Short mmCIF file of C-alpha atoms and ligand atoms in Angstrom, two decimals:
data_model
loop_
_atom_site.label_atom_id
_atom_site.label_comp_id
_atom_site.label_asym_id
_atom_site.label_seq_id
_atom_site.Cartn_x
_atom_site.Cartn_y
_atom_site.Cartn_z
CA MET A 1 -17.05 -13.63 -17.62
CA THR A 2 -20.09 -15.69 -16.97
CA THR A 3 -20.36 -16.60 -13.23
CA PRO A 4 -20.45 -20.22 -12.12
CA LEU A 5 -23.79 -21.76 -13.17
CA ASP A 6 -24.15 -25.52 -13.00
CA ILE A 7 -27.12 -26.88 -14.93
CA THR A 8 -28.38 -30.39 -14.79
CA PHE A 9 -31.51 -32.10 -15.86
CA ALA A 10 -33.66 -34.48 -13.70
CA ARG A 11 -36.86 -36.37 -13.92
CA LEU A 12 -40.14 -34.74 -12.99
CA ASP A 13 -40.57 -36.91 -9.95
CA ALA A 14 -37.14 -36.20 -8.54
CA ALA A 15 -37.19 -34.33 -5.23
CA PRO A 16 -37.02 -30.55 -5.83
CA ALA A 17 -34.37 -28.23 -4.23
CA ALA A 18 -35.17 -25.81 -1.42
CA THR A 19 -36.19 -23.19 -3.97
CA CYS A 20 -38.49 -24.51 -6.57
CA ALA A 21 -39.78 -22.62 -9.56
CA ALA A 22 -42.62 -24.14 -11.68
CA PHE A 23 -44.19 -22.97 -14.96
CA ALA A 24 -47.92 -22.15 -15.01
CA GLY A 25 -50.01 -21.54 -18.11
CA SER A 26 -52.51 -18.70 -18.21
CA ASP A 27 -55.58 -20.85 -17.58
CA LEU A 28 -53.48 -22.06 -14.59
CA SER A 29 -52.73 -25.14 -16.45
CA LEU A 30 -49.95 -26.89 -14.48
CA SER A 31 -47.67 -29.79 -15.38
CA PRO A 32 -48.64 -33.07 -13.69
CA ALA A 33 -45.65 -32.51 -11.39
CA VAL A 34 -47.01 -29.21 -10.12
CA GLN A 35 -50.43 -30.61 -9.75
CA ALA A 36 -48.86 -33.23 -7.53
CA LEU A 37 -47.29 -30.44 -5.42
CA ASN A 38 -50.74 -28.81 -5.21
CA THR A 39 -52.28 -32.07 -4.05
CA LYS A 40 -49.48 -32.77 -1.54
CA SER A 41 -49.93 -29.30 -0.09
CA GLN A 42 -53.68 -29.93 0.18
CA GLY A 43 -54.52 -27.40 -2.61
CA LEU A 44 -52.32 -24.65 -1.22
CA VAL A 45 -50.67 -23.84 -4.61
CA LEU A 46 -53.83 -23.14 -6.42
CA LYS A 47 -55.40 -21.38 -3.39
CA ALA A 48 -52.36 -19.08 -3.15
CA ALA A 49 -52.58 -18.35 -6.85
CA GLU A 50 -56.17 -17.40 -6.53
CA ALA A 51 -55.55 -15.20 -3.49
CA ALA A 52 -52.85 -13.34 -5.32
CA GLU A 53 -55.09 -13.01 -8.44
CA PHE A 54 -52.24 -14.64 -10.31
CA LYS A 55 -53.24 -14.96 -13.97
CA ALA A 56 -49.96 -16.54 -14.99
CA LYS A 57 -49.35 -13.98 -17.69
CA ALA A 58 -46.00 -14.38 -19.53
CA LYS A 59 -43.25 -13.18 -17.20
CA SER A 60 -45.25 -12.69 -14.07
CA SER A 61 -44.78 -14.71 -10.89
CA ILE A 62 -45.86 -15.26 -7.29
CA GLU A 63 -43.87 -16.63 -4.44
CA ILE A 64 -45.26 -19.01 -1.83
CA LEU A 65 -43.00 -19.22 1.20
CA ALA A 66 -42.73 -22.29 3.39
CA PRO A 67 -45.61 -24.12 1.63
CA GLN A 68 -47.33 -26.56 4.00
CA LYS A 69 -46.57 -30.24 3.60
CA LEU A 70 -43.97 -29.55 0.98
CA ASP A 71 -40.39 -30.18 1.94
CA ILE A 72 -39.16 -26.89 0.34
CA GLN A 73 -38.51 -23.29 1.47
CA ARG A 74 -40.31 -21.51 -1.33
CA LEU A 75 -42.23 -22.23 -4.44
CA LEU A 76 -42.25 -19.67 -7.30
CA LEU A 77 -45.00 -19.99 -9.86
CA ILE A 78 -43.73 -18.56 -13.10
CA GLY A 79 -46.36 -17.45 -15.61
CA VAL A 80 -45.74 -18.48 -19.23
CA GLY A 81 -48.93 -17.03 -20.76
CA LYS A 82 -50.95 -19.12 -23.21
CA ALA A 83 -49.02 -22.33 -23.34
CA GLY A 84 -49.81 -22.93 -27.03
CA GLU A 85 -48.61 -19.64 -28.44
CA HIS A 86 -44.86 -19.64 -28.11
CA ASP A 87 -41.88 -19.30 -30.45
CA GLU A 88 -38.78 -21.14 -29.28
CA SER A 89 -37.24 -17.87 -28.42
CA ASP A 90 -40.18 -17.19 -26.05
CA TRP A 91 -39.05 -20.18 -23.94
CA ALA A 92 -35.53 -18.85 -23.78
CA SER A 93 -36.95 -15.55 -22.74
CA ILE A 94 -39.08 -17.21 -20.04
CA GLY A 95 -35.90 -19.03 -18.98
CA GLY A 96 -34.10 -15.65 -18.59
CA TYR A 97 -37.02 -14.30 -16.60
CA THR A 98 -37.06 -17.31 -14.31
CA PHE A 99 -33.29 -17.09 -13.77
CA GLY A 100 -33.72 -13.37 -12.88
CA GLN A 101 -36.36 -14.25 -10.30
CA ILE A 102 -34.03 -16.89 -8.83
CA THR A 103 -31.02 -14.59 -8.53
CA ALA A 104 -33.13 -11.74 -7.15
CA ARG A 105 -33.84 -14.07 -4.16
CA LYS A 106 -30.17 -14.99 -3.84
CA ALA A 107 -31.19 -18.69 -4.00
CA ARG A 108 -28.22 -20.97 -4.55
CA GLU A 109 -29.82 -24.51 -5.19
CA VAL A 110 -32.88 -24.22 -7.40
CA SER A 111 -35.15 -26.69 -9.18
CA VAL A 112 -37.32 -25.59 -12.09
CA ILE A 113 -40.28 -27.70 -13.22
CA ALA A 114 -40.01 -26.69 -16.81
CA GLU A 115 -43.25 -28.04 -18.05
CA VAL A 116 -46.79 -26.84 -18.54
CA SER A 117 -49.75 -28.74 -19.95
CA GLY A 118 -50.61 -27.95 -23.61
CA ALA A 119 -47.23 -26.48 -24.54
CA ASP A 120 -46.65 -26.18 -28.23
CA HIS A 121 -43.02 -27.49 -28.13
CA LYS A 122 -41.58 -30.79 -27.04
CA PRO A 123 -40.72 -30.90 -23.39
CA GLU A 124 -36.98 -31.22 -24.22
CA ILE A 125 -37.11 -28.10 -26.38
CA VAL A 126 -38.80 -26.17 -23.61
CA ALA A 127 -36.23 -27.46 -21.03
CA ALA A 128 -33.25 -26.82 -23.27
CA ASN A 129 -34.43 -23.28 -24.08
CA LEU A 130 -35.04 -22.61 -20.44
CA ALA A 131 -31.43 -23.54 -19.70
CA TYR A 132 -30.22 -21.51 -22.65
CA GLY A 133 -32.12 -18.47 -21.48
CA ALA A 134 -30.67 -18.86 -17.95
CA LEU A 135 -27.07 -19.02 -19.39
CA LEU A 136 -27.59 -15.88 -21.32
CA ARG A 137 -29.20 -14.04 -18.44
CA ASN A 138 -26.36 -15.12 -16.16
CA TYR A 139 -23.85 -13.26 -18.33
CA SER A 140 -22.18 -10.20 -16.84
CA PHE A 141 -18.95 -8.32 -17.49
CA LYS A 142 -17.30 -7.83 -14.15
CA LYS A 143 -13.65 -8.50 -14.67
CA TYR A 144 -12.71 -4.89 -13.75
CA HIS A 145 -14.75 -4.75 -10.55
CA THR A 146 -12.32 -5.33 -7.72
CA LYS A 147 -14.90 -5.70 -4.97
CA LYS A 148 -16.37 -9.19 -5.18
CA ASN A 149 -18.88 -9.08 -2.29
CA GLY A 150 -21.70 -9.87 -4.51
CA ASP A 151 -23.60 -6.62 -3.74
CA ASP A 152 -22.93 -4.71 -6.96
CA ALA A 153 -25.25 -2.12 -8.35
CA ASN A 154 -27.36 -4.86 -10.06
CA GLY A 155 -27.85 -6.67 -6.74
CA ALA A 156 -29.78 -9.30 -8.59
CA ASP A 157 -26.58 -10.91 -9.84
CA GLY A 158 -24.94 -11.17 -6.41
CA ALA A 159 -25.88 -14.70 -5.76
CA ALA A 160 -24.45 -15.69 -9.13
CA ASP A 161 -20.98 -14.61 -7.90
CA ARG A 162 -20.99 -17.57 -5.51
CA GLY A 163 -22.42 -19.98 -8.06
CA ILE A 164 -25.89 -21.45 -8.59
CA LYS A 165 -26.92 -25.03 -9.03
CA LEU A 166 -29.88 -25.18 -11.30
CA THR A 167 -31.72 -28.48 -11.82
CA ILE A 168 -34.25 -28.61 -14.55
CA HIS A 169 -37.03 -31.13 -14.07
CA CYS A 170 -38.58 -32.49 -17.29
CA THR A 171 -40.15 -35.50 -18.94
CA ASP A 172 -37.07 -36.86 -20.61
CA PRO A 173 -33.84 -35.48 -19.10
CA ASP A 174 -31.65 -37.42 -21.57
CA LYS A 175 -33.32 -35.76 -24.53
CA ALA A 176 -33.23 -32.36 -22.86
CA ARG A 177 -29.53 -32.77 -22.12
CA ALA A 178 -28.90 -33.60 -25.80
CA ALA A 179 -30.96 -30.62 -27.05
CA PHE A 180 -29.17 -28.39 -24.57
CA GLU A 181 -25.72 -29.33 -25.93
CA THR A 182 -26.45 -27.40 -29.17
CA LYS A 183 -28.00 -24.47 -27.28
CA ARG A 184 -25.00 -24.32 -24.95
CA ALA A 185 -22.68 -23.96 -27.90
CA VAL A 186 -24.70 -21.00 -29.21
CA ALA A 187 -24.74 -19.43 -25.74
CA SER A 188 -20.97 -19.88 -25.56
CA GLY A 189 -20.60 -18.07 -28.84
CA ILE A 190 -22.84 -15.18 -27.77
CA CYS A 191 -20.99 -14.77 -24.44
CA PHE A 192 -17.66 -14.85 -26.30
CA ALA A 193 -18.91 -12.03 -28.60
CA ARG A 194 -20.23 -10.06 -25.61
CA ASP A 195 -16.87 -10.25 -23.85
CA LEU A 196 -15.08 -8.97 -26.97
CA VAL A 197 -17.44 -6.03 -27.36
CA ASN A 198 -17.40 -5.11 -23.61
CA GLU A 199 -13.63 -5.12 -23.48
CA PRO A 200 -12.17 -1.65 -23.51
CA ALA A 201 -10.00 -0.66 -26.44
CA ASN A 202 -6.83 -0.18 -24.37
CA VAL A 203 -6.97 -3.90 -23.62
CA LEU A 204 -8.33 -5.07 -26.90
CA GLY A 205 -6.32 -3.56 -29.76
CA PRO A 206 -6.09 -5.19 -33.17
CA VAL A 207 -3.21 -7.48 -32.13
CA GLU A 208 -4.96 -8.58 -28.93
CA PHE A 209 -8.20 -9.23 -30.79
CA ALA A 210 -6.32 -11.39 -33.36
CA ASP A 211 -4.54 -13.21 -30.41
CA ARG A 212 -7.99 -14.12 -28.89
CA VAL A 213 -9.10 -15.45 -32.28
CA LYS A 214 -5.91 -17.44 -32.66
CA GLU A 215 -6.68 -19.14 -29.38
CA LEU A 216 -9.75 -20.65 -30.96
CA GLU A 217 -7.60 -23.30 -32.62
CA SER A 218 -8.15 -25.06 -29.34
CA ILE A 219 -11.76 -25.74 -30.22
CA GLY A 220 -11.00 -26.99 -33.74
CA LEU A 221 -11.17 -23.84 -35.81
CA GLU A 222 -8.40 -23.30 -38.37
CA VAL A 223 -7.09 -19.81 -37.75
CA GLU A 224 -4.82 -17.56 -39.82
CA ILE A 225 -3.70 -14.09 -38.86
CA LEU A 226 -2.56 -11.74 -41.56
CA ASP A 227 -0.33 -9.05 -40.14
CA ASP A 228 0.19 -5.53 -41.48
CA VAL A 229 3.18 -6.44 -43.67
CA THR A 230 1.23 -9.24 -45.30
CA LEU A 231 -1.78 -6.97 -45.82
CA LYS A 232 0.51 -4.41 -47.52
CA GLU A 233 1.90 -7.09 -49.84
CA LEU A 234 -1.62 -8.27 -50.70
CA GLY A 235 -2.73 -4.71 -51.46
CA MET A 236 -5.42 -4.21 -48.79
CA ASN A 237 -4.81 -0.53 -48.96
CA THR A 238 -8.29 0.83 -48.14
CA LEU A 239 -8.21 -1.30 -44.90
CA LEU A 240 -4.71 -0.13 -44.16
CA SER A 241 -5.56 3.54 -44.83
CA VAL A 242 -7.92 3.35 -41.89
CA ALA A 243 -5.30 1.92 -39.55
CA GLN A 244 -2.44 4.29 -40.62
CA GLY A 245 -3.22 6.99 -38.03
CA SER A 246 -2.90 4.45 -35.18
CA VAL A 247 0.32 3.22 -33.56
CA ARG A 248 -1.36 -0.21 -33.32
CA PRO A 249 -1.02 -2.19 -36.59
CA ALA A 250 -3.95 -3.75 -38.49
CA ARG A 251 -4.72 -7.45 -38.54
CA VAL A 252 -7.04 -9.61 -40.65
CA ALA A 253 -8.17 -12.84 -38.88
CA ILE A 254 -9.44 -15.86 -40.87
CA MET A 255 -11.28 -18.65 -39.17
CA GLN A 256 -12.27 -21.80 -41.04
CA TRP A 257 -14.61 -24.49 -39.86
CA HIS A 258 -14.70 -27.63 -41.98
CA GLY A 259 -17.69 -29.58 -40.68
CA ALA A 260 -19.33 -30.76 -43.99
CA LYS A 261 -18.69 -34.27 -45.24
CA SER A 262 -16.81 -32.94 -48.22
CA LYS A 263 -14.00 -30.70 -47.02
CA ARG A 264 -13.93 -29.11 -50.42
CA ALA A 265 -17.60 -28.05 -50.45
CA LYS A 266 -17.78 -24.27 -50.98
CA PRO A 267 -17.98 -22.45 -47.66
CA LEU A 268 -20.43 -19.91 -46.38
CA ALA A 269 -18.54 -16.72 -45.69
CA PHE A 270 -19.13 -14.28 -42.80
CA VAL A 271 -17.32 -10.94 -42.72
CA GLY A 272 -17.06 -8.68 -39.67
CA LYS A 273 -16.14 -5.03 -39.24
CA GLY A 274 -13.58 -4.92 -36.43
CA VAL A 275 -12.86 -1.33 -35.61
CA VAL A 276 -11.50 -1.69 -32.06
CA PHE A 277 -11.99 1.99 -31.53
CA ASP A 278 -13.50 4.58 -33.89
CA THR A 279 -12.49 8.16 -33.03
CA GLY A 280 -13.67 9.20 -36.50
CA GLY A 281 -10.05 9.95 -37.45
CA ILE A 282 -9.28 13.48 -38.72
CA SER A 283 -13.03 13.90 -39.24
CA ILE A 284 -13.14 13.44 -35.50
CA LYS A 285 -16.29 12.55 -33.56
CA PRO A 286 -17.75 14.75 -30.85
CA ALA A 287 -16.63 13.89 -27.31
CA ALA A 288 -19.99 12.95 -25.90
CA GLY A 289 -20.57 9.19 -25.99
CA MET A 290 -17.31 8.55 -27.90
CA GLU A 291 -16.53 5.82 -25.31
CA ASP A 292 -19.16 3.69 -26.98
CA MET A 293 -16.88 3.37 -30.04
CA LYS A 294 -15.01 0.66 -28.19
CA GLY A 295 -17.89 -1.49 -29.51
CA ASP A 296 -17.27 -0.66 -33.14
CA MET A 297 -15.96 -4.24 -33.58
CA GLY A 298 -19.40 -5.66 -32.78
CA GLY A 299 -19.63 -7.24 -36.32
CA ALA A 300 -16.22 -8.94 -35.93
CA ALA A 301 -17.25 -10.14 -32.45
CA ALA A 302 -20.48 -11.60 -33.78
CA VAL A 303 -18.64 -13.42 -36.62
CA THR A 304 -16.16 -14.82 -34.02
CA GLY A 305 -19.04 -15.89 -31.72
CA LEU A 306 -20.71 -17.57 -34.67
CA MET A 307 -17.57 -19.57 -35.47
CA VAL A 308 -17.30 -20.52 -31.73
CA ALA A 309 -20.88 -21.79 -31.86
CA LEU A 310 -20.31 -23.81 -35.10
CA ALA A 311 -17.17 -25.43 -33.72
CA GLU A 312 -18.62 -26.25 -30.36
CA ARG A 313 -21.77 -27.85 -31.77
CA LYS A 314 -19.70 -29.46 -34.58
CA ALA A 315 -22.00 -28.05 -37.25
CA PRO A 316 -22.04 -30.19 -40.46
CA VAL A 317 -21.23 -27.24 -42.72
CA ASN A 318 -18.12 -25.47 -44.12
CA ALA A 319 -17.87 -21.87 -43.03
CA VAL A 320 -15.26 -19.18 -43.07
CA GLY A 321 -15.29 -16.07 -40.77
CA ILE A 322 -13.06 -13.25 -41.65
CA LEU A 323 -12.43 -10.05 -39.73
CA GLY A 324 -10.88 -6.72 -40.61
CA ILE A 325 -9.40 -5.38 -37.38
CA VAL A 326 -8.10 -1.83 -37.13
CA GLU A 327 -8.11 1.24 -35.00
CA ASN A 328 -9.35 4.55 -36.44
CA MET A 329 -7.16 7.40 -34.87
CA PRO A 330 -6.34 10.93 -35.79
CA SER A 331 -2.56 11.61 -35.94
CA GLY A 332 0.29 13.00 -38.08
CA SER A 333 0.12 9.78 -40.11
CA ALA A 334 -3.66 9.55 -40.39
CA ILE A 335 -5.41 9.57 -43.71
CA ARG A 336 -6.79 12.97 -44.69
CA PRO A 337 -10.12 13.87 -46.33
CA GLY A 338 -9.44 14.04 -50.04
CA ASP A 339 -6.90 11.23 -50.11
CA ILE A 340 -7.36 8.60 -52.80
CA VAL A 341 -6.44 4.98 -52.20
CA VAL A 342 -6.31 1.95 -54.52
CA SER A 343 -8.41 -0.83 -52.99
CA LEU A 344 -7.53 -4.53 -53.27
CA SER A 345 -10.19 -4.81 -56.02
CA GLY A 346 -8.33 -2.24 -58.08
CA GLN A 347 -11.08 0.41 -57.73
CA THR A 348 -9.85 3.78 -56.48
CA VAL A 349 -11.56 5.22 -53.44
CA GLU A 350 -11.74 8.95 -52.53
CA ASN A 351 -11.99 9.45 -48.76
CA LEU A 352 -14.32 12.32 -48.10
CA ASN A 353 -14.91 11.64 -44.39
CA THR A 354 -12.47 9.59 -42.39
CA ASP A 355 -15.34 8.67 -40.01
CA ALA A 356 -16.88 6.55 -42.76
CA GLU A 357 -14.08 3.97 -42.18
CA GLY A 358 -15.96 0.77 -41.63
CA ARG A 359 -16.80 0.45 -45.35
CA LEU A 360 -13.21 0.88 -46.23
CA VAL A 361 -12.17 -1.94 -44.01
CA LEU A 362 -14.99 -4.14 -45.37
CA ALA A 363 -14.32 -3.33 -49.03
CA ASP A 364 -10.89 -5.11 -48.99
CA VAL A 365 -12.05 -7.96 -46.77
CA LEU A 366 -15.09 -8.60 -48.85
CA TRP A 367 -13.06 -8.71 -51.97
CA TYR A 368 -10.42 -10.97 -50.50
CA VAL A 369 -12.94 -13.54 -49.20
CA GLN A 370 -14.62 -13.79 -52.61
CA GLU A 371 -11.32 -14.12 -54.49
CA ARG A 372 -9.81 -16.70 -52.17
CA PHE A 373 -12.66 -18.86 -51.00
CA LYS A 374 -15.27 -18.65 -53.83
CA PRO A 375 -17.94 -18.80 -51.16
CA ARG A 376 -21.59 -19.95 -51.74
CA LEU A 377 -22.73 -16.66 -50.23
CA VAL A 378 -21.38 -13.83 -48.17
CA VAL A 379 -22.94 -12.15 -45.10
CA ASP A 380 -21.32 -9.19 -43.47
CA LEU A 381 -22.02 -7.75 -40.07
CA ALA A 382 -21.00 -4.18 -39.23
CA THR A 383 -21.75 -1.35 -36.80
CA LEU A 384 -21.69 0.69 -39.96
CA THR A 385 -23.86 3.79 -39.59
CA GLY A 386 -25.60 6.01 -37.18
CA ALA A 387 -28.20 6.41 -39.87
CA ILE A 388 -29.53 2.85 -39.40
CA MET A 389 -30.45 3.84 -35.89
CA ILE A 390 -32.30 6.93 -37.13
CA ALA A 391 -34.21 4.72 -39.57
CA LEU A 392 -35.00 1.66 -37.37
CA GLY A 393 -34.14 2.50 -33.76
CA LYS A 394 -32.25 0.02 -31.60
CA ASP A 395 -34.48 -3.13 -31.83
CA PHE A 396 -33.97 -3.92 -35.55
CA ALA A 397 -30.83 -4.39 -37.56
CA GLY A 398 -30.90 -3.16 -41.14
CA LEU A 399 -30.74 -5.99 -43.77
CA PHE A 400 -29.54 -5.27 -47.29
CA ALA A 401 -29.34 -8.07 -49.77
CA ASN A 402 -28.76 -8.62 -53.54
CA ASP A 403 -30.63 -11.92 -53.40
CA ASP A 404 -34.27 -12.41 -52.27
CA LYS A 405 -33.81 -16.05 -51.26
CA LEU A 406 -30.89 -15.15 -48.96
CA ALA A 407 -32.86 -12.20 -47.50
CA ASP A 408 -35.91 -14.49 -46.86
CA GLN A 409 -33.79 -17.07 -45.11
CA LEU A 410 -32.30 -14.43 -42.83
CA ILE A 411 -35.74 -13.03 -42.10
CA ALA A 412 -37.11 -16.48 -41.27
CA ALA A 413 -34.08 -17.09 -38.90
CA SER A 414 -34.80 -13.67 -37.40
CA LYS A 415 -38.33 -14.68 -36.57
CA THR A 416 -37.32 -17.90 -34.80
CA THR A 417 -34.50 -16.31 -32.74
CA GLY A 418 -36.15 -13.00 -31.93
CA GLU A 419 -33.12 -11.06 -33.36
CA LYS A 420 -35.11 -8.64 -35.48
CA VAL A 421 -34.16 -7.49 -38.98
CA TRP A 422 -35.84 -5.18 -41.42
CA ARG A 423 -35.03 -5.30 -45.10
CA MET A 424 -33.75 -1.99 -46.53
CA PRO A 425 -33.27 -1.07 -50.20
CA LEU A 426 -30.24 -1.63 -52.39
CA ASP A 427 -30.91 0.60 -55.34
CA LYS A 428 -29.18 2.20 -58.28
CA SER A 429 -30.22 5.60 -57.05
CA TYR A 430 -28.07 5.19 -53.90
CA ASP A 431 -25.29 3.72 -55.97
CA LYS A 432 -25.10 6.80 -58.18
CA LEU A 433 -24.53 8.94 -55.10
CA MET A 434 -21.29 7.11 -54.52
CA ASP A 435 -19.70 8.22 -57.75
CA SER A 436 -16.66 10.36 -57.10
CA LYS A 437 -15.36 13.37 -59.11
CA ASN A 438 -11.83 12.33 -58.56
CA ALA A 439 -11.86 8.56 -58.27
CA ASP A 440 -14.03 5.50 -59.05
CA VAL A 441 -16.02 5.76 -55.81
CA LYS A 442 -16.22 7.94 -52.72
CA ASN A 443 -16.79 6.79 -49.22
CA MET A 444 -19.65 9.12 -48.42
CA GLY A 445 -23.00 9.68 -50.14
CA GLY A 446 -24.22 12.93 -48.58
CA ARG A 447 -26.84 13.82 -45.95
CA TRP A 448 -29.67 11.44 -46.80
CA GLY A 449 -30.13 7.73 -46.53
CA GLY A 450 -26.77 7.12 -44.88
CA ALA A 451 -27.28 3.47 -44.23
CA CYS A 452 -28.44 2.87 -47.84
CA THR A 453 -25.49 4.69 -49.37
CA ALA A 454 -23.14 2.79 -47.15
CA ALA A 455 -24.64 -0.46 -48.39
CA ALA A 456 -24.42 0.82 -51.95
CA PHE A 457 -20.73 1.46 -51.38
CA LEU A 458 -20.20 -2.11 -50.12
CA ASN A 459 -22.07 -3.51 -53.07
CA ARG A 460 -19.38 -2.10 -55.45
CA PHE A 461 -17.07 -4.64 -53.87
CA ILE A 462 -19.32 -7.71 -54.37
CA LYS A 463 -18.76 -9.77 -57.51
CA LYS A 464 -21.52 -10.48 -59.95
CA ASP A 465 -23.57 -13.60 -59.03
CA VAL A 466 -22.36 -13.76 -55.44
CA PRO A 467 -25.39 -13.80 -53.08
CA TRP A 468 -24.59 -11.24 -50.46
CA ALA A 469 -26.31 -9.77 -47.39
CA HIS A 470 -25.17 -6.81 -45.22
CA LEU A 471 -26.41 -6.49 -41.71
CA ASP A 472 -26.00 -2.98 -40.22
CA ILE A 473 -25.97 -3.67 -36.51
CA ALA A 474 -24.97 -0.21 -35.18
CA GLY A 475 -28.14 -0.06 -33.12
CA THR A 476 -28.34 -3.66 -31.91
CA ALA A 477 -24.75 -4.71 -31.07
CA MET A 478 -24.14 -2.42 -28.20
CA ASP A 479 -26.11 -0.24 -25.82
CA ALA A 480 -29.16 -2.19 -27.10
CA PRO A 481 -32.43 -2.34 -25.11
CA LYS A 482 -32.12 -4.85 -22.25
CA ASN A 483 -34.33 -7.92 -22.26
CA GLU A 484 -34.77 -11.13 -20.32
CA ILE A 485 -31.71 -12.80 -21.88
CA SER A 486 -29.51 -9.84 -22.49
CA THR A 487 -28.77 -7.44 -19.64
CA SER A 488 -25.22 -6.46 -20.72
CA TRP A 489 -24.19 -3.38 -22.68
CA ALA A 490 -22.91 -5.73 -25.35
CA SER A 491 -25.66 -8.00 -26.70
CA GLY A 492 -23.69 -10.48 -28.86
CA TRP A 493 -26.29 -9.69 -31.51
CA GLY A 494 -26.18 -11.83 -34.67
CA VAL A 495 -24.70 -15.03 -33.33
CA GLN A 496 -28.11 -16.69 -32.76
CA LEU A 497 -29.47 -15.36 -35.99
CA LEU A 498 -26.71 -16.65 -38.19
CA ASP A 499 -26.37 -19.92 -36.29
CA ARG A 500 -30.02 -20.55 -36.99
CA PHE A 501 -29.78 -19.37 -40.58
CA ILE A 502 -27.07 -21.92 -41.16
CA ALA A 503 -28.77 -24.75 -39.19
CA ASP A 504 -32.07 -24.34 -40.96
CA ASN A 505 -30.79 -24.01 -44.53
CA TYR A 506 -27.30 -25.31 -45.04
CA GLU A 507 -26.78 -28.33 -42.84
CA LYS A 508 -29.13 -31.03 -43.69
CA ALA A 509 -28.13 -31.30 -47.36
CA GLU A 510 -24.46 -31.39 -46.54
CA LYS A 511 -24.37 -34.16 -43.90
N1 BES B 601 -18.97 3.31 -36.21
C1 BES B 601 -19.73 4.38 -36.82
C2 BES B 601 -21.23 4.11 -36.79
C3 BES B 601 -21.87 4.03 -35.42
C4 BES B 601 -22.34 5.12 -34.87
C5 BES B 601 -21.96 2.84 -34.75
C6 BES B 601 -22.92 5.10 -33.61
C7 BES B 601 -22.55 2.77 -33.48
C8 BES B 601 -23.01 3.91 -32.95
C9 BES B 601 -19.28 4.61 -38.26
O1 BES B 601 -17.97 4.34 -38.55
C10 BES B 601 -19.53 6.03 -38.58
O2 BES B 601 -18.97 6.89 -37.98
N2 BES B 601 -20.39 6.29 -39.51
C11 BES B 601 -20.70 7.54 -39.98
C12 BES B 601 -20.72 7.65 -41.50
C13 BES B 601 -20.74 9.01 -42.06
C14 BES B 601 -19.52 9.79 -41.68
C15 BES B 601 -20.95 8.91 -43.57
C16 BES B 601 -22.11 7.91 -39.44
O3 BES B 601 -22.98 7.05 -39.41
O4 BES B 601 -22.29 9.06 -38.99
MN1 MN B 602 -16.73 6.04 -38.10
ZN1 ZN B 603 -17.02 2.97 -37.27
#
């Protein structure tokens, strides 16, 4: 649903558009191009900065209208803070901020001089991340607004409806363009995930979700959809037990990306919880806020977005993304508390609360992916528990892992992308709480440590010696805090993190 945004790269000495934004460091260090503007305007730029007491703190700005001697309408100075103290994600964030400043002024043709003296990243990295931040900031979900006059409640996005032409001026536009191609693929994956999460459940049922995944064959993914009949034959009974109360049948979607030199190299596996709507089932949820449960497929959306990113940037890696897609409804055919079901793994599961459904979906899909693909590692993403929000709030996802190296790699990727994770315990004490009186395992562990007992449940479906990590993204996938690059209800959380995790650890060796 991203509105038209045309991004090009130009040399620093190319003539700027009518609206020109330029980076400034906190000691008012300017790029040579901005210094040239200052000189041409007979010192006006720095004089104005001084008059406004502009300290160029990160994400602050001043606007100079009709600057003398410059052939432009307005110059925005965009503060970037101390030029030498940035992560890559900070440049994306500054890009998002800059784009917000541009759209707030309804400017249509804009130049950004995306350089500052003393920056700690190569100019093309700064420029590419600026463009990436702008793309993500530009995202909005407006397909159900019938008035297109550009004056929606967010106002700021109005100009974007008519399209913006953004030219990024930098030292080496060719290098910047190349660096941006990778980033564009990731942004495309994130926006794909956001669209899926924002979509209401009446439009996006399990079948429709699977259809959207199937369409990804057009970008080079190999896609297989398992229908409810096939799932029954396979024995995915815990997954089906969640779906049985809904009139809309379950699906499992499998996406494969073969980018490694050896097509037979073991893949990395990513598993997503795709509950298109979670009413809680017979253990029904309270009415207030239940509409948010259209986002209970945020894990599946993130895995899909990741596969989009890998395919679009032609990542040299083999990966499989697999989604369990169901709707959790109460009805005459719904599963009851107390029911016992035989999972694909053969373990019997007693259902003590039909609202603890995500783990039942994941149990069968996790087992299936390990059996069929013998993956090098498995990472699952799921909006699994309210308890993770009680523990960590809405800025951090919970990370559970049976392997320290895998956990550390995810934590490192988290630091570079700014998608925060916090490691939580996998421990025998939680596992014990999942023993059932009447079956091998129950789906609820009691009042305390809900995110940890949920992870302990999943762990029962992980084979020995398979490195596995579980990300509980209930707090971060939807209704997450807004920031410079994410202003939508659906964040697309996890796409960047996993893309980076793969790029930094599993690509070089496989080329
Ligand atoms: N989908 C919910 C978790 C959730 C809650 C995600 C709020 C996003 C926002 C999950 O299926 C659920 O209902 N979990 C229960 C488990 C409990 C019944 C053991 C929970 O966390 O309360
Ligand atoms: Mn639930
Ligand atoms: Zn759920």
